[in-house]
């Protein structure tokens, strides 16, 4: 009888230990191998954050200024004279924090705002809250400007020709429309994601480019074959890129309207026709800020393009979790 009790006790103890071990070592979502099944779990988690954001501020793609056509600036162009004249203050970014303030004293209209350091830090805090630190480590400069409301909302540009480091610029006048501001920050990160030096061959010989090149070329370099930008270009722009170039859509407002009307189901916003790089940034922002679509139009396919990359699904969920944190501050 004693042996029987000992056997029962021993086996119960081992079973309890086994169950306890499973409970302790069961991996969370971040430890699971990336498979289609686990990606679905991450998508659902991201959607749950999006639902909570929507409950607090409404549809994040519906904001009062109607500036969906104005989110971002062409990454191919250096800052225009307009931006230089409207720059108010610029900071260096060191270890993710602002330092070495530089005021543009020639902008006499904005001298009062130039001294409002607290508001500068609040704008930067919004960006650093929404975009995870490991995704913005190459942002080494932060500029605040204003050209009035609903014009240029923000921009990013490389600080060096190798595109190792970047500057983020935001228009403080447009930041008062919070949903518009969140949209802009996510859009601008879309440029950092798709045009960084891990996505492109820098120091590209622009004089050798042609309309028949096999990969997408930017002003700063040539996209590597499996980069997000090149894959997007190959899938969505190859058929009408020559037409777009011939019509000079990038520089002609009337051509932009006409091109959009010719392809109304191909673009998520009218601004997306301005440039392939703006198109992917707009699609990226819709990917973050709305649920997966049904692929009934090319525009929806563009939004869903990013779901094929498990790492971008993870980033979407982190950004939405962080956006919820930012929204709760207000």
PDB file of C-alpha atoms in Angstrom:
ATOM      1  CA  UNK A   1       0.000   0.000   0.000  1.00  0.00           C
ATOM      2  CA  UNK A   2       2.861   2.350   0.847  1.00  0.00           C
ATOM      3  CA  UNK A   3       4.407   1.653  -2.557  1.00  0.00           C
ATOM      4  CA  UNK A   4       1.083   2.478  -4.208  1.00  0.00           C
ATOM      5  CA  UNK A   5       0.837   5.790  -2.370  1.00  0.00           C
ATOM      6  CA  UNK A   6       4.448   6.578  -3.248  1.00  0.00           C
ATOM      7  CA  UNK A   7       3.820   5.825  -6.926  1.00  0.00           C
ATOM      8  CA  UNK A   8       0.684   8.025  -7.000  1.00  0.00           C
ATOM      9  CA  UNK A   9       2.465  10.848  -5.166  1.00  0.00           C
ATOM     10  CA  UNK A  10       5.523  10.696  -7.410  1.00  0.00           C
ATOM     11  CA  UNK A  11       3.571  10.717 -10.650  1.00  0.00           C
ATOM     12  CA  UNK A  12       1.265  13.491  -9.482  1.00  0.00           C
ATOM     13  CA  UNK A  13       4.310  15.538  -8.526  1.00  0.00           C
ATOM     14  CA  UNK A  14       5.915  14.956 -11.929  1.00  0.00           C
ATOM     15  CA  UNK A  15       2.676  15.840 -13.718  1.00  0.00           C
ATOM     16  CA  UNK A  16       2.349  19.041 -11.697  1.00  0.00           C
ATOM     17  CA  UNK A  17       5.934  19.933 -12.501  1.00  0.00           C
ATOM     18  CA  UNK A  18       5.364  19.313 -16.193  1.00  0.00           C
ATOM     19  CA  UNK A  19       2.253  21.512 -16.250  1.00  0.00           C
ATOM     20  CA  UNK A  20       4.032  24.241 -14.311  1.00  0.00           C
ATOM     21  CA  UNK A  21       6.959  24.134 -16.724  1.00  0.00           C
ATOM     22  CA  UNK A  22       4.602  24.538 -19.668  1.00  0.00           C
ATOM     23  CA  UNK A  23       2.943  27.501 -17.996  1.00  0.00           C
ATOM     24  CA  UNK A  24       6.260  29.178 -17.334  1.00  0.00           C
ATOM     25  CA  UNK A  25       7.822  28.598 -20.743  1.00  0.00           C
ATOM     26  CA  UNK A  26       4.802  29.142 -22.981  1.00  0.00           C
ATOM     27  CA  UNK A  27       6.019  31.824 -25.426  1.00  0.00           C
ATOM     28  CA  UNK A  28       4.203  35.089 -25.983  1.00  0.00           C
ATOM     29  CA  UNK A  29       3.430  36.421 -29.485  1.00  0.00           C
ATOM     30  CA  UNK A  30       6.885  37.941 -29.892  1.00  0.00           C
ATOM     31  CA  UNK A  31       8.580  34.566 -29.318  1.00  0.00           C
ATOM     32  CA  UNK A  32       6.479  32.605 -31.773  1.00  0.00           C
ATOM     33  CA  UNK A  33       8.077  31.666 -35.093  1.00  0.00           C
ATOM     34  CA  UNK A  34       6.774  33.923 -37.859  1.00  0.00           C
ATOM     35  CA  UNK A  35       4.200  31.906 -39.758  1.00  0.00           C
ATOM     36  CA  UNK A  36       0.954  32.743 -41.479  1.00  0.00           C
ATOM     37  CA  UNK A  37      -0.934  31.691 -38.342  1.00  0.00           C
ATOM     38  CA  UNK A  38       1.114  33.853 -35.979  1.00  0.00           C
ATOM     39  CA  UNK A  39       0.931  36.775 -38.428  1.00  0.00           C
ATOM     40  CA  UNK A  40      -2.861  36.553 -38.181  1.00  0.00           C
ATOM     41  CA  UNK A  41      -2.569  36.774 -34.403  1.00  0.00           C
ATOM     42  CA  UNK A  42      -0.416  39.888 -34.724  1.00  0.00           C
ATOM     43  CA  UNK A  43      -2.827  41.411 -37.256  1.00  0.00           C
ATOM     44  CA  UNK A  44      -5.735  40.851 -34.874  1.00  0.00           C
ATOM     45  CA  UNK A  45      -3.790  42.446 -32.041  1.00  0.00           C
ATOM     46  CA  UNK A  46      -3.028  45.468 -34.229  1.00  0.00           C
ATOM     47  CA  UNK A  47      -6.685  45.724 -35.228  1.00  0.00           C
ATOM     48  CA  UNK A  48      -7.685  45.676 -31.550  1.00  0.00           C
ATOM     49  CA  UNK A  49      -5.435  48.683 -30.906  1.00  0.00           C
ATOM     50  CA  UNK A  50      -6.873  50.399 -33.988  1.00  0.00           C
ATOM     51  CA  UNK A  51     -10.401  49.832 -32.664  1.00  0.00           C
ATOM     52  CA  UNK A  52      -9.458  51.449 -29.348  1.00  0.00           C
ATOM     53  CA  UNK A  53      -7.871  54.399 -31.148  1.00  0.00           C
ATOM     54  CA  UNK A  54     -11.034  54.798 -33.249  1.00  0.00           C
ATOM     55  CA  UNK A  55     -13.208  54.664 -30.128  1.00  0.00           C
ATOM     56  CA  UNK A  56     -11.246  57.603 -28.715  1.00  0.00           C
ATOM     57  CA  UNK A  57     -10.753  59.887 -31.729  1.00  0.00           C
ATOM     58  CA  UNK A  58     -12.979  58.515 -34.475  1.00  0.00           C
ATOM     59  CA  UNK A  59     -11.738  57.259 -37.833  1.00  0.00           C
ATOM     60  CA  UNK A  60      -8.037  58.226 -37.928  1.00  0.00           C
ATOM     61  CA  UNK A  61      -8.315  58.682 -41.704  1.00  0.00           C
ATOM     62  CA  UNK A  62     -11.104  61.249 -41.346  1.00  0.00           C
ATOM     63  CA  UNK A  63      -9.795  64.623 -40.201  1.00  0.00           C
ATOM     64  CA  UNK A  64     -11.168  68.116 -40.496  1.00  0.00           C
ATOM     65  CA  UNK A  65      -8.585  69.775 -42.712  1.00  0.00           C
ATOM     66  CA  UNK A  66      -9.109  67.381 -45.607  1.00  0.00           C
ATOM     67  CA  UNK A  67      -5.370  67.326 -46.223  1.00  0.00           C
ATOM     68  CA  UNK A  68      -5.061  63.740 -47.387  1.00  0.00           C
ATOM     69  CA  UNK A  69      -3.881  65.272 -50.642  1.00  0.00           C
ATOM     70  CA  UNK A  70      -1.073  67.095 -48.864  1.00  0.00           C
ATOM     71  CA  UNK A  71       0.517  64.601 -46.479  1.00  0.00           C
ATOM     72  CA  UNK A  72       4.254  64.620 -47.016  1.00  0.00           C
ATOM     73  CA  UNK A  73       6.680  66.018 -49.551  1.00  0.00           C
ATOM     74  CA  UNK A  74       8.489  64.465 -52.475  1.00  0.00           C
ATOM     75  CA  UNK A  75      11.572  62.728 -51.150  1.00  0.00           C
ATOM     76  CA  UNK A  76      13.368  63.301 -54.464  1.00  0.00           C
ATOM     77  CA  UNK A  77      13.634  67.026 -53.922  1.00  0.00           C
ATOM     78  CA  UNK A  78      15.863  68.910 -51.547  1.00  0.00           C
ATOM     79  CA  UNK A  79      14.121  71.383 -49.286  1.00  0.00           C
ATOM     80  CA  UNK A  80      12.720  74.167 -51.384  1.00  0.00           C
ATOM     81  CA  UNK A  81      13.313  77.844 -50.742  1.00  0.00           C
ATOM     82  CA  UNK A  82       9.848  77.885 -49.191  1.00  0.00           C
ATOM     83  CA  UNK A  83      10.849  75.387 -46.509  1.00  0.00           C
ATOM     84  CA  UNK A  84      14.128  77.147 -45.828  1.00  0.00           C
ATOM     85  CA  UNK A  85      12.354  80.460 -45.400  1.00  0.00           C
ATOM     86  CA  UNK A  86       9.640  78.961 -43.212  1.00  0.00           C
ATOM     87  CA  UNK A  87      11.977  76.975 -40.945  1.00  0.00           C
ATOM     88  CA  UNK A  88      11.650  78.215 -37.383  1.00  0.00           C
ATOM     89  CA  UNK A  89      13.980  76.075 -35.304  1.00  0.00           C
ATOM     90  CA  UNK A  90      16.127  73.002 -35.840  1.00  0.00           C
ATOM     91  CA  UNK A  91      17.469  70.551 -33.273  1.00  0.00           C
ATOM     92  CA  UNK A  92      20.102  67.883 -33.375  1.00  0.00           C
ATOM     93  CA  UNK A  93      18.896  64.485 -32.196  1.00  0.00           C
ATOM     94  CA  UNK A  94      21.278  62.662 -29.901  1.00  0.00           C
ATOM     95  CA  UNK A  95      20.326  59.225 -28.553  1.00  0.00           C
ATOM     96  CA  UNK A  96      16.719  59.947 -29.446  1.00  0.00           C
ATOM     97  CA  UNK A  97      16.616  63.267 -27.561  1.00  0.00           C
ATOM     98  CA  UNK A  98      16.669  66.861 -28.783  1.00  0.00           C
ATOM     99  CA  UNK A  99      19.827  68.921 -28.335  1.00  0.00           C
ATOM    100  CA  UNK A 100      21.666  71.946 -29.759  1.00  0.00           C
ATOM    101  CA  UNK A 101      18.760  74.208 -30.648  1.00  0.00           C
ATOM    102  CA  UNK A 102      19.322  76.425 -33.714  1.00  0.00           C
ATOM    103  CA  UNK A 103      16.832  79.238 -34.315  1.00  0.00           C
ATOM    104  CA  UNK A 104      16.300  80.685 -37.786  1.00  0.00           C
ATOM    105  CA  UNK A 105      16.433  84.394 -36.887  1.00  0.00           C
ATOM    106  CA  UNK A 106      15.735  85.422 -40.483  1.00  0.00           C
ATOM    107  CA  UNK A 107      12.191  84.100 -40.035  1.00  0.00           C
ATOM    108  CA  UNK A 108      11.022  87.166 -38.157  1.00  0.00           C
ATOM    109  CA  UNK A 109       7.343  86.181 -38.312  1.00  0.00           C
ATOM    110  CA  UNK A 110       7.838  83.191 -35.998  1.00  0.00           C
ATOM    111  CA  UNK A 111      10.233  84.506 -33.359  1.00  0.00           C
ATOM    112  CA  UNK A 112       7.762  84.021 -30.508  1.00  0.00           C
ATOM    113  CA  UNK A 113       7.155  80.407 -31.430  1.00  0.00           C
ATOM    114  CA  UNK A 114      10.896  79.859 -31.874  1.00  0.00           C
ATOM    115  CA  UNK A 115      11.304  80.463 -28.151  1.00  0.00           C
ATOM    116  CA  UNK A 116       8.468  78.126 -27.119  1.00  0.00           C
ATOM    117  CA  UNK A 117      10.725  75.181 -26.320  1.00  0.00           C
ATOM    118  CA  UNK A 118       7.973  73.267 -24.529  1.00  0.00           C
ATOM    119  CA  UNK A 119       5.857  73.027 -27.682  1.00  0.00           C
ATOM    120  CA  UNK A 120       8.887  71.905 -29.696  1.00  0.00           C
ATOM    121  CA  UNK A 121       9.471  69.061 -27.286  1.00  0.00           C
ATOM    122  CA  UNK A 122       5.787  68.120 -27.361  1.00  0.00           C
ATOM    123  CA  UNK A 123       5.900  67.705 -31.150  1.00  0.00           C
ATOM    124  CA  UNK A 124       9.032  65.578 -30.923  1.00  0.00           C
ATOM    125  CA  UNK A 125       7.492  63.560 -28.098  1.00  0.00           C
ATOM    126  CA  UNK A 126       4.530  62.676 -30.328  1.00  0.00           C
ATOM    127  CA  UNK A 127       6.873  61.319 -32.988  1.00  0.00           C
ATOM    128  CA  UNK A 128       8.988  59.347 -30.515  1.00  0.00           C
ATOM    129  CA  UNK A 129       5.900  57.950 -28.819  1.00  0.00           C
ATOM    130  CA  UNK A 130       4.304  56.716 -32.050  1.00  0.00           C
ATOM    131  CA  UNK A 131       7.395  55.450 -33.890  1.00  0.00           C
ATOM    132  CA  UNK A 132       9.407  52.817 -31.935  1.00  0.00           C
ATOM    133  CA  UNK A 133      12.952  53.870 -31.071  1.00  0.00           C
ATOM    134  CA  UNK A 134      14.641  51.139 -33.098  1.00  0.00           C
ATOM    135  CA  UNK A 135      12.840  52.360 -36.241  1.00  0.00           C
ATOM    136  CA  UNK A 136      13.936  56.006 -35.969  1.00  0.00           C
ATOM    137  CA  UNK A 137      17.560  55.670 -34.900  1.00  0.00           C
ATOM    138  CA  UNK A 138      18.663  57.259 -38.197  1.00  0.00           C
ATOM    139  CA  UNK A 139      16.715  60.482 -37.513  1.00  0.00           C
ATOM    140  CA  UNK A 140      19.441  62.860 -36.366  1.00  0.00           C
ATOM    141  CA  UNK A 141      17.787  66.221 -36.914  1.00  0.00           C
ATOM    142  CA  UNK A 142      14.340  67.659 -36.158  1.00  0.00           C
ATOM    143  CA  UNK A 143      13.090  70.830 -37.823  1.00  0.00           C
ATOM    144  CA  UNK A 144       9.936  72.816 -37.107  1.00  0.00           C
ATOM    145  CA  UNK A 145       8.595  75.105 -39.821  1.00  0.00           C
ATOM    146  CA  UNK A 146       5.336  76.625 -40.981  1.00  0.00           C
ATOM    147  CA  UNK A 147       4.050  77.634 -44.396  1.00  0.00           C
ATOM    148  CA  UNK A 148       0.518  78.067 -43.066  1.00  0.00           C
ATOM    149  CA  UNK A 149      -2.140  75.429 -42.550  1.00  0.00           C
ATOM    150  CA  UNK A 150      -2.967  72.637 -45.003  1.00  0.00           C
ATOM    151  CA  UNK A 151      -0.010  73.178 -47.301  1.00  0.00           C
ATOM    152  CA  UNK A 152       3.164  71.205 -46.644  1.00  0.00           C
ATOM    153  CA  UNK A 153       2.577  69.138 -43.510  1.00  0.00           C
ATOM    154  CA  UNK A 154       5.969  67.503 -43.109  1.00  0.00           C
ATOM    155  CA  UNK A 155       9.019  66.124 -44.850  1.00  0.00           C
ATOM    156  CA  UNK A 156      12.032  63.886 -44.423  1.00  0.00           C
ATOM    157  CA  UNK A 157      15.343  64.277 -46.199  1.00  0.00           C
ATOM    158  CA  UNK A 158      18.772  62.679 -45.855  1.00  0.00           C
ATOM    159  CA  UNK A 159      21.475  64.653 -44.102  1.00  0.00           C
ATOM    160  CA  UNK A 160      24.222  62.937 -46.078  1.00  0.00           C
ATOM    161  CA  UNK A 161      24.490  61.511 -49.550  1.00  0.00           C
ATOM    162  CA  UNK A 162      24.769  57.974 -48.205  1.00  0.00           C
ATOM    163  CA  UNK A 163      21.324  58.370 -46.586  1.00  0.00           C
ATOM    164  CA  UNK A 164      22.680  57.141 -43.251  1.00  0.00           C
ATOM    165  CA  UNK A 165      21.087  59.982 -41.319  1.00  0.00           C
ATOM    166  CA  UNK A 166      17.883  61.914 -41.869  1.00  0.00           C
ATOM    167  CA  UNK A 167      16.054  65.057 -40.853  1.00  0.00           C
ATOM    168  CA  UNK A 168      12.358  65.122 -39.960  1.00  0.00           C
ATOM    169  CA  UNK A 169      10.462  68.365 -40.458  1.00  0.00           C
ATOM    170  CA  UNK A 170       6.932  69.133 -39.254  1.00  0.00           C
ATOM    171  CA  UNK A 171       4.666  72.135 -39.654  1.00  0.00           C
ATOM    172  CA  UNK A 172       3.567  73.225 -36.188  1.00  0.00           C
ATOM    173  CA  UNK A 173       0.496  75.014 -37.572  1.00  0.00           C
ATOM    174  CA  UNK A 174      -0.868  71.748 -38.956  1.00  0.00           C
ATOM    175  CA  UNK A 175      -0.094  69.796 -35.782  1.00  0.00           C
ATOM    176  CA  UNK A 176      -3.126  71.237 -34.001  1.00  0.00           C
ATOM    177  CA  UNK A 177      -5.310  68.871 -36.048  1.00  0.00           C
ATOM    178  CA  UNK A 178      -4.176  65.815 -34.126  1.00  0.00           C
ATOM    179  CA  UNK A 179      -5.405  63.137 -36.527  1.00  0.00           C
ATOM    180  CA  UNK A 180      -3.819  65.028 -39.404  1.00  0.00           C
ATOM    181  CA  UNK A 181      -0.569  65.223 -37.434  1.00  0.00           C
ATOM    182  CA  UNK A 182      -0.574  61.499 -36.608  1.00  0.00           C
ATOM    183  CA  UNK A 183      -1.193  60.733 -40.281  1.00  0.00           C
ATOM    184  CA  UNK A 184       1.733  62.928 -41.299  1.00  0.00           C
ATOM    185  CA  UNK A 185       4.176  61.318 -38.857  1.00  0.00           C
ATOM    186  CA  UNK A 186       3.263  57.811 -40.023  1.00  0.00           C
ATOM    187  CA  UNK A 187       3.454  58.879 -43.672  1.00  0.00           C
ATOM    188  CA  UNK A 188       6.911  60.372 -43.165  1.00  0.00           C
ATOM    189  CA  UNK A 189       8.100  57.217 -41.442  1.00  0.00           C
ATOM    190  CA  UNK A 190       6.899  55.386 -44.572  1.00  0.00           C
ATOM    191  CA  UNK A 191       9.577  57.286 -46.494  1.00  0.00           C
ATOM    192  CA  UNK A 192      12.245  56.359 -43.948  1.00  0.00           C
ATOM    193  CA  UNK A 193      11.161  52.728 -44.226  1.00  0.00           C
ATOM    194  CA  UNK A 194      11.240  52.550 -48.019  1.00  0.00           C
ATOM    195  CA  UNK A 195      14.149  54.857 -48.886  1.00  0.00           C
ATOM    196  CA  UNK A 196      16.752  54.075 -46.247  1.00  0.00           C
ATOM    197  CA  UNK A 197      20.205  52.827 -47.155  1.00  0.00           C
ATOM    198  CA  UNK A 198      19.177  49.259 -46.329  1.00  0.00           C
ATOM    199  CA  UNK A 199      16.684  49.492 -49.192  1.00  0.00           C
ATOM    200  CA  UNK A 200      18.774  51.217 -51.828  1.00  0.00           C
ATOM    201  CA  UNK A 201      22.177  51.242 -53.482  1.00  0.00           C
ATOM    202  CA  UNK A 202      23.392  54.725 -52.676  1.00  0.00           C
ATOM    203  CA  UNK A 203      25.700  56.828 -54.921  1.00  0.00           C
ATOM    204  CA  UNK A 204      23.803  55.580 -57.949  1.00  0.00           C
ATOM    205  CA  UNK A 205      25.067  56.915 -61.287  1.00  0.00           C
ATOM    206  CA  UNK A 206      21.984  58.903 -62.265  1.00  0.00           C
ATOM    207  CA  UNK A 207      23.344  59.623 -65.763  1.00  0.00           C
ATOM    208  CA  UNK A 208      23.084  55.933 -66.654  1.00  0.00           C
ATOM    209  CA  UNK A 209      19.414  55.616 -65.712  1.00  0.00           C
ATOM    210  CA  UNK A 210      16.839  54.840 -68.379  1.00  0.00           C
ATOM    211  CA  UNK A 211      13.169  54.083 -68.665  1.00  0.00           C
ATOM    212  CA  UNK A 212      13.972  50.413 -69.221  1.00  0.00           C
ATOM    213  CA  UNK A 213      15.902  49.848 -65.996  1.00  0.00           C
ATOM    214  CA  UNK A 214      14.921  46.722 -64.137  1.00  0.00           C
ATOM    215  CA  UNK A 215      14.653  48.234 -60.647  1.00  0.00           C
ATOM    216  CA  UNK A 216      13.155  51.459 -59.365  1.00  0.00           C
ATOM    217  CA  UNK A 217      15.551  54.416 -59.187  1.00  0.00           C
ATOM    218  CA  UNK A 218      15.297  57.332 -56.823  1.00  0.00           C
ATOM    219  CA  UNK A 219      17.128  60.640 -56.864  1.00  0.00           C
ATOM    220  CA  UNK A 220      19.338  59.195 -54.120  1.00  0.00           C
ATOM    221  CA  UNK A 221      19.980  55.764 -55.537  1.00  0.00           C
ATOM    222  CA  UNK A 222      18.678  52.557 -57.042  1.00  0.00           C
ATOM    223  CA  UNK A 223      16.382  50.274 -55.077  1.00  0.00           C
ATOM    224  CA  UNK A 224      17.692  46.790 -54.427  1.00  0.00           C
ATOM    225  CA  UNK A 225      15.614  44.103 -56.172  1.00  0.00           C
ATOM    226  CA  UNK A 226      13.796  42.818 -53.074  1.00  0.00           C
ATOM    227  CA  UNK A 227      13.293  46.230 -51.456  1.00  0.00           C
ATOM    228  CA  UNK A 228       9.780  47.303 -50.555  1.00  0.00           C
ATOM    229  CA  UNK A 229       9.961  50.210 -52.999  1.00  0.00           C
ATOM    230  CA  UNK A 230      11.088  48.114 -55.959  1.00  0.00           C
ATOM    231  CA  UNK A 231       8.580  45.327 -55.317  1.00  0.00           C
ATOM    232  CA  UNK A 232       5.833  47.934 -55.047  1.00  0.00           C
ATOM    233  CA  UNK A 233       7.007  49.648 -58.221  1.00  0.00           C
ATOM    234  CA  UNK A 234       7.155  46.369 -60.166  1.00  0.00           C
ATOM    235  CA  UNK A 235       3.651  45.389 -59.079  1.00  0.00           C
ATOM    236  CA  UNK A 236       1.815  48.691 -59.382  1.00  0.00           C
ATOM    237  CA  UNK A 237       3.756  51.238 -61.461  1.00  0.00           C
ATOM    238  CA  UNK A 238       5.525  49.393 -64.241  1.00  0.00           C
ATOM    239  CA  UNK A 239       2.588  49.598 -66.657  1.00  0.00           C
ATOM    240  CA  UNK A 240       2.141  53.370 -66.522  1.00  0.00           C
ATOM    241  CA  UNK A 241       5.425  54.760 -65.254  1.00  0.00           C
ATOM    242  CA  UNK A 242       6.448  55.924 -68.742  1.00  0.00           C
ATOM    243  CA  UNK A 243       3.060  57.594 -69.186  1.00  0.00           C
ATOM    244  CA  UNK A 244       3.448  59.282 -65.797  1.00  0.00           C
ATOM    245  CA  UNK A 245       6.903  60.563 -66.762  1.00  0.00           C
ATOM    246  CA  UNK A 246       5.737  61.756 -70.175  1.00  0.00           C
ATOM    247  CA  UNK A 247       2.883  63.777 -68.636  1.00  0.00           C
ATOM    248  CA  UNK A 248       5.258  65.319 -66.061  1.00  0.00           C
ATOM    249  CA  UNK A 249       2.756  64.474 -63.342  1.00  0.00           C
ATOM    250  CA  UNK A 250       5.227  65.166 -60.551  1.00  0.00           C
ATOM    251  CA  UNK A 251       5.553  68.865 -61.430  1.00  0.00           C
ATOM    252  CA  UNK A 252       2.231  69.689 -63.070  1.00  0.00           C
ATOM    253  CA  UNK A 253      -0.860  70.115 -60.890  1.00  0.00           C
ATOM    254  CA  UNK A 254      -3.270  69.816 -63.807  1.00  0.00           C
ATOM    255  CA  UNK A 255      -1.502  66.642 -64.958  1.00  0.00           C
ATOM    256  CA  UNK A 256      -1.891  65.237 -61.446  1.00  0.00           C
ATOM    257  CA  UNK A 257      -5.643  65.790 -61.543  1.00  0.00           C
ATOM    258  CA  UNK A 258      -5.884  64.267 -65.012  1.00  0.00           C
ATOM    259  CA  UNK A 259      -3.767  61.252 -64.124  1.00  0.00           C
ATOM    260  CA  UNK A 260      -5.878  60.595 -61.040  1.00  0.00           C
ATOM    261  CA  UNK A 261      -9.093  60.814 -63.073  1.00  0.00           C
ATOM    262  CA  UNK A 262      -7.649  58.337 -65.579  1.00  0.00           C
ATOM    263  CA  UNK A 263      -6.855  55.853 -62.787  1.00  0.00           C
ATOM    264  CA  UNK A 264      -9.427  56.568 -60.055  1.00  0.00           C
ATOM    265  CA  UNK A 265      -9.372  53.041 -58.614  1.00  0.00           C
ATOM    266  CA  UNK A 266      -5.584  52.838 -58.480  1.00  0.00           C
ATOM    267  CA  UNK A 267      -4.795  55.428 -55.806  1.00  0.00           C
ATOM    268  CA  UNK A 268      -5.876  55.818 -52.188  1.00  0.00           C
ATOM    269  CA  UNK A 269      -5.547  59.619 -52.319  1.00  0.00           C
ATOM    270  CA  UNK A 270      -5.121  62.194 -55.051  1.00  0.00           C
ATOM    271  CA  UNK A 271      -1.739  63.065 -53.564  1.00  0.00           C
ATOM    272  CA  UNK A 272      -0.509  59.539 -54.240  1.00  0.00           C
ATOM    273  CA  UNK A 273      -0.266  60.235 -57.973  1.00  0.00           C
ATOM    274  CA  UNK A 274       2.447  62.852 -57.403  1.00  0.00           C
ATOM    275  CA  UNK A 275       5.211  60.256 -57.239  1.00  0.00           C
ATOM    276  CA  UNK A 276       5.701  56.499 -56.746  1.00  0.00           C
ATOM    277  CA  UNK A 277       7.450  57.297 -53.459  1.00  0.00           C
ATOM    278  CA  UNK A 278       4.461  59.293 -52.255  1.00  0.00           C
ATOM    279  CA  UNK A 279       2.134  56.541 -53.432  1.00  0.00           C
ATOM    280  CA  UNK A 280       3.858  53.894 -51.333  1.00  0.00           C
ATOM    281  CA  UNK A 281       3.960  56.239 -48.327  1.00  0.00           C
ATOM    282  CA  UNK A 282       0.223  56.919 -48.634  1.00  0.00           C
ATOM    283  CA  UNK A 283      -0.505  53.193 -48.981  1.00  0.00           C
ATOM    284  CA  UNK A 284       1.711  52.519 -45.949  1.00  0.00           C
ATOM    285  CA  UNK A 285      -0.264  55.032 -43.881  1.00  0.00           C
ATOM    286  CA  UNK A 286      -3.582  53.452 -44.876  1.00  0.00           C
ATOM    287  CA  UNK A 287      -2.110  50.019 -44.054  1.00  0.00           C
ATOM    288  CA  UNK A 288      -1.388  51.249 -40.539  1.00  0.00           C
ATOM    289  CA  UNK A 289      -4.581  53.204 -39.924  1.00  0.00           C
ATOM    290  CA  UNK A 290      -7.300  50.943 -41.319  1.00  0.00           C
ATOM    291  CA  UNK A 291      -8.142  47.219 -41.420  1.00  0.00           C
ATOM    292  CA  UNK A 292      -7.153  44.864 -44.221  1.00  0.00           C
ATOM    293  CA  UNK A 293      -9.128  45.406 -47.433  1.00  0.00           C
ATOM    294  CA  UNK A 294     -10.826  42.990 -49.833  1.00  0.00           C
ATOM    295  CA  UNK A 295      -8.588  43.580 -52.881  1.00  0.00           C
ATOM    296  CA  UNK A 296     -11.444  44.642 -55.141  1.00  0.00           C
ATOM    297  CA  UNK A 297      -9.476  47.635 -56.498  1.00  0.00           C
ATOM    298  CA  UNK A 298      -5.820  48.318 -57.220  1.00  0.00           C
ATOM    299  CA  UNK A 299      -5.868  50.943 -54.450  1.00  0.00           C
ATOM    300  CA  UNK A 300      -6.917  48.266 -51.957  1.00  0.00           C
ATOM    301  CA  UNK A 301      -4.251  45.924 -53.283  1.00  0.00           C
ATOM    302  CA  UNK A 302      -1.696  48.661 -52.640  1.00  0.00           C
ATOM    303  CA  UNK A 303      -2.853  48.984 -49.050  1.00  0.00           C
ATOM    304  CA  UNK A 304      -2.720  45.211 -48.589  1.00  0.00           C
ATOM    305  CA  UNK A 305       0.730  44.983 -50.216  1.00  0.00           C
ATOM    306  CA  UNK A 306       2.448  45.227 -46.837  1.00  0.00           C
ATOM    307  CA  UNK A 307       0.680  42.204 -45.342  1.00  0.00           C
ATOM    308  CA  UNK A 308       3.025  39.880 -47.228  1.00  0.00           C
ATOM    309  CA  UNK A 309       5.871  40.960 -44.929  1.00  0.00           C
ATOM    310  CA  UNK A 310       5.609  39.580 -41.365  1.00  0.00           C
ATOM    311  CA  UNK A 311       8.076  42.173 -40.096  1.00  0.00           C
ATOM    312  CA  UNK A 312       5.831  44.998 -41.335  1.00  0.00           C
ATOM    313  CA  UNK A 313       2.805  43.401 -39.691  1.00  0.00           C
ATOM    314  CA  UNK A 314       4.779  43.488 -36.430  1.00  0.00           C
ATOM    315  CA  UNK A 315       5.689  47.139 -36.994  1.00  0.00           C
ATOM    316  CA  UNK A 316       2.043  47.991 -37.708  1.00  0.00           C
ATOM    317  CA  UNK A 317       0.972  46.502 -34.390  1.00  0.00           C
ATOM    318  CA  UNK A 318       3.705  48.319 -32.453  1.00  0.00           C
ATOM    319  CA  UNK A 319       2.857  51.648 -34.089  1.00  0.00           C
ATOM    320  CA  UNK A 320      -0.856  51.218 -33.356  1.00  0.00           C
ATOM    321  CA  UNK A 321      -0.117  50.281 -29.741  1.00  0.00           C
ATOM    322  CA  UNK A 322       2.048  53.394 -29.449  1.00  0.00           C
ATOM    323  CA  UNK A 323      -0.547  55.539 -31.209  1.00  0.00           C
ATOM    324  CA  UNK A 324      -3.075  54.449 -28.615  1.00  0.00           C
ATOM    325  CA  UNK A 325      -0.652  55.611 -25.913  1.00  0.00           C
ATOM    326  CA  UNK A 326      -0.290  58.967 -27.663  1.00  0.00           C
ATOM    327  CA  UNK A 327      -4.038  59.407 -28.117  1.00  0.00           C
ATOM    328  CA  UNK A 328      -4.642  58.753 -24.421  1.00  0.00           C
ATOM    329  CA  UNK A 329      -2.417  61.718 -23.507  1.00  0.00           C
ATOM    330  CA  UNK A 330      -5.054  64.160 -24.771  1.00  0.00           C
TER     331      UNK A 330
END
